[in-house]
Structure formats: structure tokens, C-alpha cells
Amino acid sequence: MLSTMQDVPLTVTRILVHGTLVHGRSRITTWTGEGEPQRRTFAEAGARAIRLANALRDDLGVRPDGRVATLLWNNSEHVEAYFAVPSMGAVLHTLNLRLPAEQLAWIINHAADRVIIVNGSLIPLLAPLLPHLKTVEHVVVSGPGDRAPLDGSPVPVHEYEDLIADKPTTYDWPELDERQAAALCYTSGTTGDPKGVVYSHRSIYLHSMQVNMAQSMALTDRDTSLVVVPQFHVNAWGLPHAAFMSGVNLLMPDRFLQPAPLAEMIEGERPTHAAAVPTIWQGLLGELTARPRDVSSLANVTIGGAACPPSLMEAFDKLGMRVCHAWGMTETSPLGTVAHPPAHAIGTEKEFAYRITQGRIPAGVEARIIGPDGERLPWDGAAAGELEVRGPWIAGAYYNGPNAEPLRPTDKFSEDGWLRTGDVGTIDPEGFLTLTDRAKDVIKSGGEWISSVHLENGLMSHPDIAEAAVVAVPDDKWGERPLAIVVVKDGATVDYAALRSFLSDEVQVAKWQLPERWTTVETVPKTSVGKFDKKVLRRQYAAGELEVTHL
Amino acid sequence: MLSTMQDVPLTVTRILVHGTLVHGRSRITTWTGEGEPQRRTFAEAGARAIRLANALRDDLGVRPDGRVATLLWNNSEHVEAYFAVPSMGAVLHTLNLRLPAEQLAWIINHAADRVIIVNGSLIPLLAPLLPHLKTVEHVVVSGPGDRAPLDGSPVPVHEYEDLIADKPTTYDWPELDERQAAALCYTSGTTGDPKGVVYSHRSIYLHSMQVNMAQSMALTDRDTSLVVVPQFHVNAWGLPHAAFMSGVNLLMPDRFLQPAPLAEMIEGERPTHAAAVPTIWQGLLGELTARPRDVSSLANVTIGGAACPPSLMEAFDKLGMRVCHAWGMTETSPLGTVAHPPAHAIGTEKEFAYRITQGRIPAGVEARIIGPDGERLPWDGAAAGELEVRGPWIAGAYYNGPNAEPLRPTDKFSEDGWLRTGDVGTIDPEGFLTLTDRAKDVIKSGGEWISSVHLENGLMSHPDIAEAAVVAVPDDKWGERPLAIVVVKDGATVDYAALRSFLSDEVQVAKWQLPERWTTVETVPKTSVGKFDKKVLRRQYAAGELEVTHL
């Protein structure tokens, strides 16, 4: 029996047309640092997106499937590119402006970007790269900033406003397959080369619906969303697309991401929703404590990207800003879970415990927890395993360069195509996810997992210990066992047996999980973002550079 | 550039699995008329759905693509069938228990239903049909009601509870194409044969997301939805599917659709949402006026299926029940528009005017207004034309019987595949739809449309006129012109010239829209549901049976 429904593709084009037409009065407000913010209606921004598409095609020769990169802050022009590029059948590549220059060049070359749209303030980052870029044919500059470093550029440089000025405000959008590539974003790649995730029109459309569902961020045209999470970071968690779908006003901070201007824009523009990583909110909290402001409009704050400390959540609750925890990653578009407590817990003492989980699995996402031996673990809130996810906005592979098949490394994707998140945690009987470890940080001992994070936190709670890292090392009998690496506080002496007893008696670590191998270092090596660099420790151990005591 | 996203189909199966697993504690409460309602969790109902699927396949021989019909009230068993049948790859056919017996038999034969699940109370309707049904092989009876009329049935009769009692609670669900048929619903067919709309898994899935979007019904697991709109009527506006997607508790009235039990279930079960047609609410309002009850839980009431009288909306507002108008039809799944006022109108005197429109177009639906000569009219809130819609949950054809291509009558679908709704109205610059006429009731005069409804309402506001109908009649010069047919009140005499002046001066009808042709009848012929039967009037005019005065 054939369905009689229309076969209409789910495309970014449809979101653009809808937002421009039906929600033409909704606004994008971009912070300018001084004086009035820049204000554009969706009708105006939509018309500019159409002019941009005409310019990209007619002046810069962008063809279907051509890559257009953005090196931009969160602002109206970036939203315009979000819609213009995929709607014309090309692929938007958002560049992470925090990356080291060499990695940025590698990514641009790997993606074969033809055009780069850059904010004036980021020219100093881009200009030195240009001689190393193999495929870039045009640079387009938008917003304030000295253009001088682009003098002598190997490729033509255009002004965004000049480029779109005389262009038509109509475009005969191509009919697109919803599974076609729409946007490209590379993961930051702490191990190995950065990996490209290619979002389809379909995945973006479905994810936008999910964002606006009452069970997720519940946004409507009565909302204004302060989008602090960068547009180069997983499509700003899908908020620009979700905004055009439901007429949600956008408040864009541009490069003004410091606590003081953020507090100022919240007080002045009265957003009802905001989205950012915990560190941003931690800074904002300090600012609001030092200089109180009226932030009462902000009833709905989405925090994700890293676990939100419970203390931060409580502090925001007191200010009337209700934090909703969410979990996701570049590979999950990113909405994986959202921590709205279940109805039966609301108003009870259990409510907060649900809010600090990573959140509940929505209908679009399937999840499973896989134990050390590949077995599927129960949703009992206790059994911990690696989280694997499946769904129409979840990556099933990585971009592998032009004309190459998508890459499916077996440590990242299961045989049946699920994403291995690399996160370890539990799921409770109602689908609430709690993450405890990164998979690469757990120790697989005799078919059971030992949490290195749990041991580290336990050790660091000892009064003599300044820092502690625990890594897995090979063991003939158990496969892997934990190695405890401690940094002793000034003036303290180390007593491994006492530390071991402390873990057992005070931290209540199970006997079989207690480390036998111990060592002391002067300082734990760190990555560029301040995380423990366990790769270095593992290498030092393997090379015999650490003096290990066996208990 | 290939997208790297997973290719996961959007299926009813996914909704079932999600609702059973993640929202297992949410509940279906079915009214029983006396004593405690029947209460089942989603986990229990989901397990029963799986047992039903096993029974349908193993005991009743239902195969992929096989049709399973339901002749059921809104209750837990009907929800179980909603999920069991499509998930196993078969097609759910919901039968309208209000149809005349011959039409019901015609529909069952046309759909080639193999199994009918019937409520005990509806056996008197089904039993006499059985000898006329050509494809039905099994009847399954659920709930109270005398089974005696099924004695001597030409096909085996089973008890629902016996059938599913010993079945496994697991089922190896087939991998389905999301464009595959999931459910079938016939339009009531006021003209010609009933027409079947075949919903796909994809259309149901996307529509469920739309229902739960904050911009639509905004439902979550904190809600309980009183589903008065029948499950045989466009999937109960998608609410059972939407409920399993987001854990929304369902309150099902079964056969207790009278005002008194409805008031009782609202007071007793405290639903937060309800959905029904205006007549149901009109009855409930009378009941609540006569016997006030605590209905304060019901903050969110969706009214659709027919225009909601503004007075009814105001009366419910006063009771603290906020009415939200919505428009749709069987062919639109049904969510076509939802009347949430735009942000800028909230709290202003304009707010109510937006609420009594049919509503605003959501992102999933494209709409256009087509004028008398096929031209696309502007969205200015003034230009009236026939509404045409397009989208992934909008029908593009009708079911044309086994092994036949879907039917696309040109009066129902445009050449480029849009649904011609048969409704005439305007769209304002922000996408708010206001319907004024049925297309078959407007008069196309010299390339402009004249609203027969407007003329009728004008005539019926004259003190001498009891009833008035206006139909289009052929005219050599103008193509069509209006014929005014009036019923004069007892004791009054008719003066066509005076009526014409009344329309012009008092009702402010434009001169070119005033009827020249007038006639008087004793009573306007009516259809079985009490509407003016204009087909009869047009036929009488064509046959020269009406004595027409030309002014």
C-alpha cells in the first residue's frame, strides 16, 4: 500500500523561507560594544542571505557542493551565511577561531574550502595562513577591523557589504535532496587529526524541530535567545536554525564574550533564554555578584558542553535563572539529552538530582550502555558502560576528503553503525543519562571497569595531595590496572600505604579497584586547555621514566 | 560531498519503543463510566501492543501491508492498536463509527481490511455489516457489550484479552522504510465516494514532533491530555503518537462523550490539555454553567475541526481555560495552522483578533492563496482565494484500491502537487490564515470572487428573513452570478428590491456583488447533518424548478 503523502524534502531552504516570510518581524540583535546594537529583522536578514547567495554564485563562482567557510563571531552576517550557503546547495564550513593556526590551515585544506568569510577583527588570524591554503579563491571581510594585513593577499579580497549591495533579493533555490550535505564542522581532535562531521539538510531540520519541542528548549516567537555558544561550535547548538523555524529572536554577542558586556546585554535586551558552556556562566556569576543587575528576564538557561557544577546551578537558581543541563557533542548535532526532571520528581527533594544528570534521552535519539566486554548493560542507574547513540541527527562516519568514502573508525562507530561517544556513564530506568568518565580514562581490569575520575577525586580530597592522575597500565593477570600518580603539597611527605587506606576507608573504593602501582611527580602534565594530559603520562610509564612503587 | 549522518528512518516503531522505555511511567487513563477509571502505564500499554502484534501475526495471519481496522472509542486498546499495527509493518485503518452502515461497508471493502477490532458497545453496528464484507477474516472484540449479535458470524470472533493473554512481550520489529504506509483514514465524503488518506511512518513522526513543539500544543510529560477528538478522526489529531513521543499522559473518554461525564473527568483527573471540536465544548460550557466544577487544571484547550465561535472562546477564557484555535483536515494529518498570537500582539487589544483566526502556518507547512484565475494572491490579509498547502504531512493523492496508482483528482491537487483544501480565505503578512468560505460556495464573477456566506449572513440579518442561501448560477457575461434564495418569516412579505438595498446600505455589500436573481422557497433543503444542501438548489435551478425574479 503506497502512502499518499507528499514527498517534501526537509531542507534548510524551507527554514529560511519560512523564517523570512512568516516570522519576518522577529529580530537578530548583534552587540557592537558601543552605542546601539545592530538590529535586523528576519525579513531583512533573510533578504541579505538571498543577496549573499547571489553574490557567492555570480561573483565568486560558488557551485553546488562548493565549500564556503566562515571565520566569524556570532552575529547577523554569520546567520546570513548559515542560510545562504546550504540553501544554494553549497556546504557551510564553520571554522573554530580558537584553533592553532596550523590546525586551521590543515582543516581548510582538508575541506577544500573555496571562499572564506572572515570578521575584520579576525584578519590577524587569517592573513598569515593564506599562503598555505591550497583551495581558497576568495576572501570576504565583514565588520570592523584593520584590513591592512590582507594587503598582498594571494587571492582577491572583497567587502561583504559591497559584495551583496546590488544583488537581487530573489533566488531560484535548487531542489535539494534532504540527505545532501549542508554544513561541515570539525571536532577539535585531541587525538589524531581533526575529524569532519557533515550535517545533512535532513539532520539540521529534524534537530531544529527537536530544539523547539516543549520537552527540549521550548522556544517560540515570544522568546529572545542569547546565543553565547559560538556559531563555529556545532551550529551554535542549532539555535539559528531553530530560531528561523519558530520566530525566536536572536541576541548575538559578536566578540563581546566577557562577563561585563554579557551582563549588560542581558539587562538591556532582556533575553528569555541563553545557551553557553559552564565557564562562561561561572564568569557571569562573578560579574553579577560584584555588580548586581536585573537579569530576571532570563528564565531558561541551557548549559552544556561540559558538566555544570551543582553549585553554579544553585547560584543561578537563586538569581531566578533556571538552568537546564544538556549533553551533546559535535557528532550529535548536538542535542543528545536534556535534563528536565520527570513530572513525578517536580517539587520533591529528588528534583535537583535529576537536573544535574546529563539529561533525558529524547525520542529522536536511541541510547545504549556497553560494558567492557561489549555486552549491553541494563538501564538501572548503576551499571556503567560506554554510551553509544543512534538517530537521524547523529553522525555515522567522518568526512574523509574529496572523492573519498566517509571514514568509519571502529573506535568511533560500532559495527551496526552507532556512534561510540567515548563517554562512560549510566542510564536510569527513565532514560536519564549520568556521565562519569571518558572511555579512554577508564581502566579495564578483569572484565570490569574502574573509574579513574573516581580515584583521582578521592586522592585529591586527601589533605596532603595537591593533584592526582590515574591511568591504566598493562597487567599480565588483569589486562589493565590503575597507576596512581600524585603531586604532594609543599611540606607534606608521601605515604602510599596511607593513601591506599584512605581510598579504601574514607572514599569507600572497592578493594579490587585500589591501585597497587604508585608514583610521585612534581606536576601533572597538562594540555593547552588545562586538562590532565594522560597521553604524556602513559608514554612516560611505557618508557620507564616513572619510578613506580608496588604495594 | 556526502553527509556523514546516520540514515535512521522516522517510524512509528521508534515512537512506541521510546514511549514504552523512557516514558514507561506515563499513563493512559480510560473512563469506564462507573467506579475507578482503567489505568495503564505506557510500559503496560506498550507491552500489550507488542502482545497484540504477536497475536495479529501468529493467530490471525496479518502480513506486512495487511489492513487491520478499528471500530473503537478512544481508549487504551485503541492506543495499543495505533502502535502494534504500523510497527509490525501492517496498516491501521480507523473506522468512523458515525458513518451510515452502507458507507462503512463500502470503506471496509475498498480498504480490503482483513481484521476488525471492535468495541463491545459497537457490535450492533458491525454485526449486520459482516455478510457484506468481502475481505474481513477475523473480528476481535474488546470491552463491555453483548456479544450475542455476533452469533453466527461468517468469520471467527475473538476476545481481545484472550487473544493477547499468552503472547510474548517481545517482537523483532521489521526494518521499515519511513515512506511506507502506516495508517489509513477516509474522509467523510460529502461529495462522491469517501476518499482514503494513507499516512506514512514519516508523516506521522514529523507531525508528532510538530504537535509537541512549543509553537503548537507544547506538550510534555508534565501534561495530561484529554483526547475528546475521536481516534477515528485523523488519528485523534496525532495526540496518541505525540504522547508516546514526549511522555504526555492520556485521558481517554471511551464512549462517555456527554457533557456531564466530561466535566466529571476534568474535575477528577485534572487534565492540563484537551482537544475537541466546538460542539463538544459548547455542550461542556452549558454543563459547567448549570453545575459549576473545578476545571482550573485545564489551561490549554485546542479547538479545531470547525471555526470556534468567539463567544465560546471568551466564555472559556473566563473559566480559566485558554482556548487555542487550530485548523486542519484529514488530508493535513491534521495540523495545518495553530492560532498563537504573535509576540507583539500579546497583551494588546489585537490579541483576541489573532486568536480567532484559523492560526499561523508552522515551518512544516507551506501555504498559498490562489485567486479565481489561478493567480497567486498576496499575503495582505485582504485578498481572498483558495488555500493550497504543501508539506511532509500533507496528502498529495488518495488511496485508489489495491494495486492501483494513488488517485490525484485535479480539483483536489494542483499540477505541482499541492493540496487544494477547498477552503477560501486570506493570509496576513505574518502567516495568519483566516477562512471565510468553502471554495465550492464562492461565486466567480468576472474574475473576482463573491462570498456566498457573506451574502447569506447579510440576508439573514434582515428582520423579515428566516433563512437565506446563495448559490452560483451560470451567467453569459460574468461567468457566474449569485442567485439569492430566501425563506420569508411567517407573516412577512418579500420585497427583493428592498432586500437588495438592505444588502447594499446596511451590510455594505459592494455594488458588483449584489444579486440580480432572487427566488423564494418554503424551506432551504438540508443535508443529513443540517447544513444547507446547495447541490439540491443548484439542480433545481438548472432544471428550471425555481421561479426567479430578475432585478
mmCIF file with all atom_site columns, C-alpha atoms in Angstrom, chain A residues 91-96 107 183-188 194-199 231-235 330-331 398-399, chain B residues 1 4:
data_model
loop_
_atom_site.group_PDB
_atom_site.id
_atom_site.type_symbol
_atom_site.label_atom_id
_atom_site.label_alt_id
_atom_site.label_comp_id
_atom_site.label_asym_id
_atom_site.label_entity_id
_atom_site.label_seq_id
_atom_site.pdbx_PDB_ins_code
_atom_site.Cartn_x
_atom_site.Cartn_y
_atom_site.Cartn_z
_atom_site.occupancy
_atom_site.B_iso_or_equiv
_atom_site.pdbx_formal_charge
_atom_site.auth_seq_id
_atom_site.auth_comp_id
_atom_site.auth_asym_id
_atom_site.auth_atom_id
_atom_site.pdbx_PDB_model_num
ATOM 1  C CA . VAL A 1 91  ? 28.271 23.494 2.096  1.00 0.00 ? 91  VAL A CA 1
ATOM 2  C CA . LEU A 1 92  ? 28.864 25.847 5.028  1.00 0.00 ? 92  LEU A CA 1
ATOM 3  C CA . HIS A 1 93  ? 32.124 25.157 6.853  1.00 0.00 ? 93  HIS A CA 1
ATOM 4  C CA . THR A 1 94  ? 32.306 26.899 10.236 1.00 0.00 ? 94  THR A CA 1
ATOM 5  C CA . LEU A 1 95  ? 35.919 27.437 11.351 1.00 0.00 ? 95  LEU A CA 1
ATOM 6  C CA . ASN A 1 96  ? 36.866 27.352 15.022 1.00 0.00 ? 96  ASN A CA 1
ATOM 7  C CA . ILE A 1 107 ? 41.233 21.852 8.186  1.00 0.00 ? 107 ILE A CA 1
ATOM 8  C CA . ALA A 1 183 ? 27.197 22.106 6.841  1.00 0.00 ? 183 ALA A CA 1
ATOM 9  C CA . LEU A 1 184 ? 30.587 20.866 7.953  1.00 0.00 ? 184 LEU A CA 1
ATOM 10 C CA . CYS A 1 185 ? 32.185 21.159 11.385 1.00 0.00 ? 185 CYS A CA 1
ATOM 11 C CA . TYR A 1 186 ? 35.478 19.616 12.561 1.00 0.00 ? 186 TYR A CA 1
ATOM 12 C CA . THR A 1 187 ? 35.883 18.205 16.042 1.00 0.00 ? 187 THR A CA 1
ATOM 13 C CA . SER A 1 188 ? 38.765 19.764 17.916 1.00 0.00 ? 188 SER A CA 1
ATOM 14 C CA . PRO A 1 194 ? 40.586 16.809 13.399 1.00 0.00 ? 194 PRO A CA 1
ATOM 15 C CA . LYS A 1 195 ? 37.564 14.933 12.096 1.00 0.00 ? 195 LYS A CA 1
ATOM 16 C CA . GLY A 1 196 ? 34.857 16.473 9.938  1.00 0.00 ? 196 GLY A CA 1
ATOM 17 C CA . VAL A 1 197 ? 31.165 15.937 10.687 1.00 0.00 ? 197 VAL A CA 1
ATOM 18 C CA . VAL A 1 198 ? 28.937 16.658 7.684  1.00 0.00 ? 198 VAL A CA 1
ATOM 19 C CA . TYR A 1 199 ? 25.401 17.645 8.679  1.00 0.00 ? 199 TYR A CA 1
ATOM 20 C CA . GLN A 1 231 ? 28.331 29.542 15.817 1.00 0.00 ? 231 GLN A CA 1
ATOM 21 C CA . PHE A 1 232 ? 31.529 27.680 14.905 1.00 0.00 ? 232 PHE A CA 1
ATOM 22 C CA . HIS A 1 233 ? 30.717 25.167 17.642 1.00 0.00 ? 233 HIS A CA 1
ATOM 23 C CA . VAL A 1 234 ? 28.127 22.591 16.414 1.00 0.00 ? 234 VAL A CA 1
ATOM 24 C CA . ASN A 1 235 ? 25.987 25.231 14.660 1.00 0.00 ? 235 ASN A CA 1
ATOM 25 C CA . THR A 1 330 ? 29.771 17.765 17.528 1.00 0.00 ? 330 THR A CA 1
ATOM 26 C CA . GLU A 1 331 ? 28.782 14.303 16.317 1.00 0.00 ? 331 GLU A CA 1
ATOM 27 C CA . TYR A 1 398 ? 33.567 11.298 9.333  1.00 0.00 ? 398 TYR A CA 1
ATOM 28 C CA . TYR A 1 399 ? 34.430 13.300 6.237  1.00 0.00 ? 399 TYR A CA 1
ATOM 29 C CA . MET B 1 1   ? 30.125 15.880 -0.512 1.00 0.00 ? 1   MET B CA 1
ATOM 30 C CA . THR B 1 4   ? 28.125 11.677 7.353  1.00 0.00 ? 4   THR B CA 1
#
